[in-house]
Amino acid sequence: YIVVDAMTSIAEYKKYYPSSKKVIKDFETFIDKNNLNYYDGLSAYTSTRISFQSMLNLDYKFNEKSSSEQLLDYSKLYPEGMKTNNINKYLLINILNSNKYKILWEGPPFPGTCNQFNLNLCINQNFSFAENFVYKFILNTHILKTFFYNTPFDEIYYKTKLNKYFKKNVYSEYIENDAIGKFMLKTKNNFDFNNGPYFFLIHHMSPHKPYLYNSDCSKREPKSEDNSDLFQKGYDQAYQCVLKKIKEFINYINSKDENSIVVIQGDHGADFGINDRDKELNALNTFNLFKLGNSNCNKINLEEKVDMINNVRFVLSCALGVKPKLIQKRSFIRVNYGKINEKNIGLLKIR
């Protein structure tokens, strides 16, 4: 289950970047050749943390009745919810555990991955003594940090990070954000896909800004890219790189586990240069790609149902061989959202 952060739909991408016709045509040819299913979709939320939290609960965890405290309490949201004392509260995790699935998690250092929150979810757990010491130190540091959420310290820390972003061009946490590449590297040689079943959660922090990759996935050094002119190039390049990564991943996983079930999707779309997803309703448009292996799910049309909650419900039912139980799609945007500790925040249902 791969989340490509801020990946807008192909239709929206083509509309915003009309010169991309050949890139998309080549990708659509790849989709047909590999018997994949693609859908343009709408996300349930414009927030990564809230989207993940709801996906792990297999339901719209947050709605128009949710309070500011619920929406802003990061200590109870993804990725903090992946810690050992929290993870079994999720319905998805309970279902996977009851069906003997092994759950593994690969993601970027920001917002977080297994090394920071739950070493039991790391793909490679054969740590040396030094690695184990370092990872546990990192883990404990992040646990300590959660005590400062929604306090004045948290706001000061957040502003410092923003200053660092604008002065030094890029958050240090984003530098190692190639989760798809890291997954393939870690499972290439000494990983037995037949020793499952496995549920892999892969959070690929691109094409989300800052835009660190050229279209061929070589590194680029972006300046502050909050204005529309710089967004125009940066997002386009990052999007093309993700399409390239997806091709590599599908070829790789077919060579390792041809009958695997894969979903690749955006948790939300792009803000198209205005730096506020909740003021740009097109930011709800998302990319949704399925590889359904030899399951009977290939016969099911998901056109009216795709979003982060229904997608995981769908592929879970395909893997377990049961009839999908999809729920009514809903979409929300945040309203009155300002500073990180703004108290007057809520969700507005728009669909």
Coordinates of C-alpha atoms in Angstrom, one line a residue:
Y1 CA 0.0 0.0 0.0
I2 CA 1.9 3.0 -1.3
V3 CA 1.0 6.6 -0.6
V4 CA 2.6 9.1 -3.0
D5 CA 2.2 12.4 -1.0
A6 CA 0.4 15.2 -2.8
M7 CA 0.0 13.3 -6.1
T8 CA -2.8 14.9 -8.1
S9 CA -4.9 13.0 -10.6
I10 CA -3.6 12.4 -14.1
A11 CA -6.5 14.5 -15.5
E12 CA -5.6 17.5 -13.2
Y13 CA -1.9 17.1 -14.0
K14 CA -2.6 17.1 -17.8
K15 CA -4.8 20.2 -17.4
Y16 CA -2.1 22.1 -15.4
Y17 CA 0.8 20.9 -17.6
P18 CA -0.5 20.6 -21.2
S19 CA 3.0 20.0 -22.4
S20 CA 3.1 16.7 -20.6
K21 CA 1.0 14.7 -23.2
K22 CA 3.9 12.4 -24.2
V23 CA 4.8 11.7 -20.5
I24 CA 1.2 10.7 -19.7
K25 CA 0.7 8.8 -23.0
D26 CA 3.8 6.7 -22.2
F27 CA 2.5 6.0 -18.6
E28 CA -0.9 5.1 -19.9
T29 CA 0.7 2.6 -22.3
F30 CA 2.6 1.2 -19.3
I31 CA -0.7 0.8 -17.4
D32 CA -2.3 -1.1 -20.2
K33 CA 0.7 -3.3 -20.8
N34 CA 0.8 -4.4 -17.2
N35 CA -3.0 -4.9 -16.7
L36 CA -3.2 -2.1 -14.1
N37 CA -6.4 -0.2 -13.2
Y38 CA -6.2 3.6 -12.9
Y39 CA -8.8 6.0 -11.5
D40 CA -8.9 9.7 -11.1
G41 CA -10.3 10.3 -7.6
L42 CA -11.1 12.7 -4.8
S43 CA -9.4 12.5 -1.4
A44 CA -11.3 12.4 1.8
Y45 CA -9.1 15.1 3.5
T46 CA -6.4 17.6 2.6
S47 CA -4.3 16.6 5.6
T48 CA -1.8 13.8 5.5
R49 CA -2.0 13.0 9.2
I50 CA -5.8 12.9 9.2
S51 CA -5.9 10.9 5.9
F52 CA -3.6 8.2 7.3
Q53 CA -5.4 8.1 10.6
S54 CA -8.8 7.5 8.9
M55 CA -7.3 4.9 6.5
L56 CA -5.9 2.9 9.4
N57 CA -9.4 3.0 11.1
L58 CA -11.1 2.0 7.8
D59 CA -13.6 4.8 8.3
Y60 CA -13.9 8.6 8.2
K61 CA -12.4 9.1 11.6
F62 CA -12.8 12.9 11.4
N63 CA -15.9 14.8 10.2
E64 CA -17.7 18.1 10.6
K65 CA -18.3 17.3 14.3
S66 CA -14.6 16.9 15.1
S67 CA -13.2 19.4 17.5
S68 CA -10.1 21.6 17.1
E69 CA -8.4 19.5 19.9
Q70 CA -9.0 16.3 17.9
L71 CA -7.7 17.7 14.7
L72 CA -4.6 19.3 16.2
D73 CA -3.6 16.7 18.8
Y74 CA -0.6 15.3 16.9
S75 CA 0.2 12.9 19.8
K76 CA -2.8 10.8 18.7
L77 CA -2.4 11.1 15.0
Y78 CA -0.3 9.4 12.4
P79 CA 2.7 8.8 12.6
E80 CA 2.6 8.9 16.4
G81 CA -0.2 6.4 16.3
M82 CA 2.2 3.8 14.8
K83 CA 4.0 3.4 18.2
T84 CA 3.8 0.0 19.9
N85 CA 1.3 1.2 22.5
N86 CA -1.0 2.7 19.9
I87 CA -0.9 0.7 16.7
N88 CA -3.2 -2.1 17.8
K89 CA -6.0 0.4 18.3
Y90 CA -6.5 0.6 14.6
L91 CA -9.1 -1.6 12.9
L92 CA -7.0 -2.3 9.9
I93 CA -4.1 -3.5 12.0
N94 CA -6.4 -5.8 14.0
I95 CA -7.8 -7.4 10.9
L96 CA -4.3 -7.9 9.5
N97 CA -3.0 -9.4 12.7
S98 CA -6.0 -11.8 12.9
N99 CA -5.2 -13.0 9.4
K100 CA -1.5 -13.5 10.3
Y101 CA -0.2 -10.7 8.2
K102 CA 3.2 -9.3 8.9
I103 CA 3.1 -5.5 8.9
L104 CA 6.1 -3.5 7.7
W105 CA 6.4 0.2 7.2
E106 CA 8.8 2.3 5.1
G107 CA 8.5 6.1 5.0
P108 CA 10.4 9.4 5.1
P109 CA 12.0 10.9 8.2
F110 CA 9.3 13.6 8.0
P111 CA 6.6 13.1 9.1
G112 CA 8.0 9.8 10.3
T113 CA 8.9 6.1 9.8
C114 CA 9.6 3.0 11.7
N115 CA 13.1 4.0 13.0
Q116 CA 11.5 6.9 14.8
F117 CA 8.3 5.3 16.1
N118 CA 8.3 1.5 16.0
L119 CA 11.3 -0.7 15.3
N120 CA 9.1 -3.8 15.0
L121 CA 7.7 -2.4 11.7
C122 CA 11.1 -2.0 10.0
I123 CA 11.8 -4.1 7.0
N124 CA 15.4 -4.8 8.1
Q125 CA 15.5 -5.7 11.8
N126 CA 18.9 -7.3 11.9
F127 CA 20.5 -4.2 13.5
S128 CA 24.0 -4.1 14.7
F129 CA 24.6 -3.1 18.3
A130 CA 25.5 0.4 17.2
E131 CA 22.5 0.7 14.9
N132 CA 20.2 -0.6 17.6
F133 CA 21.5 2.0 20.1
V134 CA 21.1 4.9 17.6
Y135 CA 17.6 3.8 16.5
K136 CA 16.4 3.5 20.1
F137 CA 17.9 6.9 20.9
I138 CA 16.0 8.4 17.9
L139 CA 12.9 6.5 18.9
N140 CA 13.0 7.8 22.5
T141 CA 13.7 11.3 21.3
H142 CA 10.5 11.3 19.2
I143 CA 8.5 9.8 22.1
L144 CA 9.8 12.7 24.3
K145 CA 8.9 15.2 21.7
T146 CA 5.2 14.1 21.8
F147 CA 4.9 15.5 25.3
F148 CA 5.5 19.0 23.8
Y149 CA 2.7 18.9 21.2
N150 CA 0.3 21.8 21.5
T151 CA 2.5 23.7 23.9
P152 CA 4.4 26.9 23.4
F153 CA 7.5 24.8 22.9
D154 CA 5.9 23.1 19.9
E155 CA 5.1 26.4 18.3
I156 CA 8.6 27.7 18.7
Y157 CA 10.0 24.5 17.3
Y158 CA 7.7 24.7 14.3
K159 CA 8.6 28.3 13.5
T160 CA 12.3 27.4 13.8
K161 CA 11.8 24.6 11.2
L162 CA 10.1 27.1 8.9
N163 CA 13.0 29.5 9.2
K164 CA 15.4 26.7 8.5
Y165 CA 13.4 25.9 5.4
F166 CA 13.5 29.3 3.9
K167 CA 17.1 30.0 4.8
K168 CA 18.6 26.7 3.9
N169 CA 16.2 25.7 1.1
V170 CA 15.0 22.4 2.4
Y171 CA 14.1 20.5 5.6
S172 CA 16.8 18.1 6.4
E173 CA 14.1 15.4 7.0
Y174 CA 13.1 15.5 3.3
I175 CA 16.5 14.7 2.0
E176 CA 16.0 10.9 2.4
N177 CA 12.4 10.8 1.2
D178 CA 12.7 8.1 -1.5
A179 CA 10.6 5.4 0.3
I180 CA 9.8 3.5 -2.8
G181 CA 13.5 3.3 -3.7
K182 CA 14.5 2.3 -0.1
F183 CA 11.8 -0.4 -0.1
M184 CA 13.2 -2.0 -3.3
L185 CA 16.8 -1.7 -2.0
K186 CA 16.0 -3.3 1.4
T187 CA 14.0 -6.2 -0.1
K188 CA 16.2 -6.9 -3.2
N189 CA 18.6 -9.5 -1.9
N190 CA 17.9 -11.1 1.5
F191 CA 14.1 -10.7 1.7
D192 CA 11.7 -13.7 1.1
F193 CA 8.4 -12.4 -0.2
N194 CA 7.1 -16.0 0.2
N195 CA 7.5 -15.9 3.9
G196 CA 4.4 -13.7 4.4
P197 CA 1.7 -12.8 4.0
Y198 CA 2.9 -9.2 4.2
F199 CA 1.2 -5.8 4.4
F200 CA 3.7 -3.1 3.4
L201 CA 2.8 0.5 4.1
I202 CA 5.1 2.7 2.1
H203 CA 4.8 6.5 2.4
H204 CA 6.7 8.2 -0.5
M205 CA 7.0 11.9 0.3
S206 CA 6.9 13.1 -3.3
P207 CA 5.7 14.9 -5.4
H208 CA 5.1 16.9 -2.2
K209 CA 7.2 20.1 -1.9
P210 CA 10.1 20.8 -1.5
Y211 CA 10.6 19.4 -5.0
L212 CA 13.9 17.5 -4.7
Y213 CA 13.9 15.6 -7.9
N214 CA 14.2 16.3 -11.6
S215 CA 12.0 14.3 -14.0
D216 CA 14.7 11.6 -14.3
C217 CA 14.8 11.4 -10.5
S218 CA 18.3 13.0 -10.2
K219 CA 18.5 15.4 -7.2
R220 CA 17.8 19.1 -7.6
E221 CA 18.3 21.8 -5.1
P222 CA 15.1 23.9 -4.9
K223 CA 14.9 27.4 -3.5
S224 CA 11.8 28.4 -1.5
E225 CA 9.1 27.2 -3.9
D226 CA 5.9 28.6 -2.5
N227 CA 5.1 30.9 -5.4
S228 CA 3.3 29.7 -8.5
D229 CA 6.2 30.3 -10.9
L230 CA 8.6 28.0 -9.0
F231 CA 5.8 25.5 -8.3
Q232 CA 5.1 25.3 -12.1
K233 CA 8.5 23.6 -12.7
G234 CA 9.1 21.9 -9.4
Y235 CA 5.9 20.0 -9.1
D236 CA 6.0 19.0 -12.8
Q237 CA 9.5 17.6 -12.4
A238 CA 8.6 15.8 -9.1
Y239 CA 5.5 14.3 -10.6
Q240 CA 7.3 12.8 -13.6
C241 CA 9.9 11.4 -11.2
V242 CA 7.2 9.6 -9.2
L243 CA 5.7 8.2 -12.5
K244 CA 9.2 6.8 -13.2
K245 CA 9.4 5.4 -9.7
I246 CA 6.0 3.7 -10.0
K247 CA 7.1 2.0 -13.3
E248 CA 10.3 0.8 -11.6
F249 CA 8.3 -0.5 -8.6
I250 CA 5.7 -2.4 -10.7
N251 CA 8.5 -4.1 -12.7
Y252 CA 10.3 -4.9 -9.5
I253 CA 7.3 -6.3 -7.6
N254 CA 6.3 -8.4 -10.6
S255 CA 9.7 -10.0 -10.6
K256 CA 9.4 -10.7 -6.9
D257 CA 5.7 -11.5 -6.4
E258 CA 3.7 -11.4 -9.6
N259 CA 0.4 -12.0 -7.8
S260 CA 0.8 -9.3 -5.2
I261 CA -2.0 -6.8 -4.8
V262 CA -0.8 -3.1 -4.9
V263 CA -2.5 0.2 -4.5
I264 CA -0.6 3.4 -5.2
Q265 CA -2.4 6.7 -4.4
G266 CA -2.2 10.3 -3.4
D267 CA -3.3 11.2 0.1
H268 CA -4.3 14.5 -1.3
G269 CA -3.6 16.6 -4.4
A270 CA -1.5 19.7 -5.0
D271 CA -2.1 23.3 -3.9
F272 CA -1.0 24.5 -7.3
G273 CA 1.3 27.2 -6.0
I274 CA -1.0 29.1 -3.6
N275 CA 0.5 27.3 -0.5
D276 CA -2.9 26.5 1.0
R277 CA -4.6 23.3 0.0
D278 CA -7.8 24.2 1.8
K279 CA -8.3 27.3 -0.5
E280 CA -7.8 25.2 -3.6
L281 CA -10.5 22.6 -4.0
N282 CA -8.7 21.0 -6.9
A283 CA -6.2 19.9 -4.2
L284 CA -8.7 17.1 -3.5
N285 CA -8.0 15.5 -6.9
T286 CA -5.8 12.4 -6.5
F287 CA -4.0 9.6 -8.4
N288 CA -5.2 6.0 -7.8
L289 CA -3.5 3.0 -9.3
F290 CA -4.2 -0.7 -8.6
K291 CA -2.4 -3.9 -9.4
L292 CA -4.8 -6.7 -8.5
G293 CA -2.8 -9.8 -9.3
N294 CA -4.9 -12.8 -10.0
S295 CA -7.8 -11.8 -7.8
N296 CA -11.4 -11.6 -9.0
C297 CA -11.3 -7.9 -8.0
N298 CA -10.3 -7.0 -11.5
K299 CA -14.0 -7.2 -12.4
I300 CA -15.1 -4.5 -10.0
N301 CA -15.3 -0.9 -11.1
L302 CA -14.3 1.5 -8.4
E303 CA -14.9 4.7 -10.3
E304 CA -17.3 6.3 -7.8
K305 CA -15.7 4.9 -4.7
V306 CA -11.9 5.6 -4.8
D307 CA -10.4 7.4 -1.9
M308 CA -7.9 6.5 0.8
I309 CA -10.4 4.8 3.1
N310 CA -12.2 2.8 0.4
N311 CA -9.0 1.9 -1.4
V312 CA -7.6 0.0 1.6
R313 CA -11.0 -1.5 2.3
F314 CA -11.1 -2.8 -1.3
V315 CA -7.5 -4.2 -1.5
L316 CA -7.9 -5.8 1.9
S317 CA -11.1 -7.6 0.8
C318 CA -9.3 -8.7 -2.4
A319 CA -6.4 -10.2 -0.4
L320 CA -8.8 -12.0 2.0
G321 CA -11.1 -13.2 -0.7
V322 CA -14.2 -11.6 0.7
K323 CA -16.7 -9.2 -0.9
P324 CA -15.6 -5.6 -0.6
K325 CA -17.6 -3.5 1.9
L326 CA -17.1 0.0 0.6
I327 CA -18.7 3.0 2.2
Q328 CA -20.2 6.3 1.0
K329 CA -17.4 8.7 -0.1
R330 CA -17.0 12.0 1.7
S331 CA -14.6 14.9 1.3
F332 CA -13.7 17.6 3.8
I333 CA -11.6 20.7 3.9
R334 CA -10.2 22.5 6.9
V335 CA -11.7 25.9 7.8
N336 CA -10.3 28.8 9.8
Y337 CA -6.9 27.1 9.8
G338 CA -4.1 29.4 10.7
K339 CA -1.1 28.9 13.0
I340 CA -0.1 25.5 14.1
N341 CA -1.8 26.0 17.5
E342 CA -4.9 27.8 16.1
K343 CA -7.9 26.8 18.2
N344 CA -10.6 27.8 15.8
I345 CA -10.4 25.0 13.3
G346 CA -12.9 22.5 12.0
L347 CA -13.8 20.4 9.0
L348 CA -16.3 21.5 6.3
K349 CA -18.0 18.7 4.4
I350 CA -18.1 19.5 0.7
R351 CA -19.2 16.1 -0.7

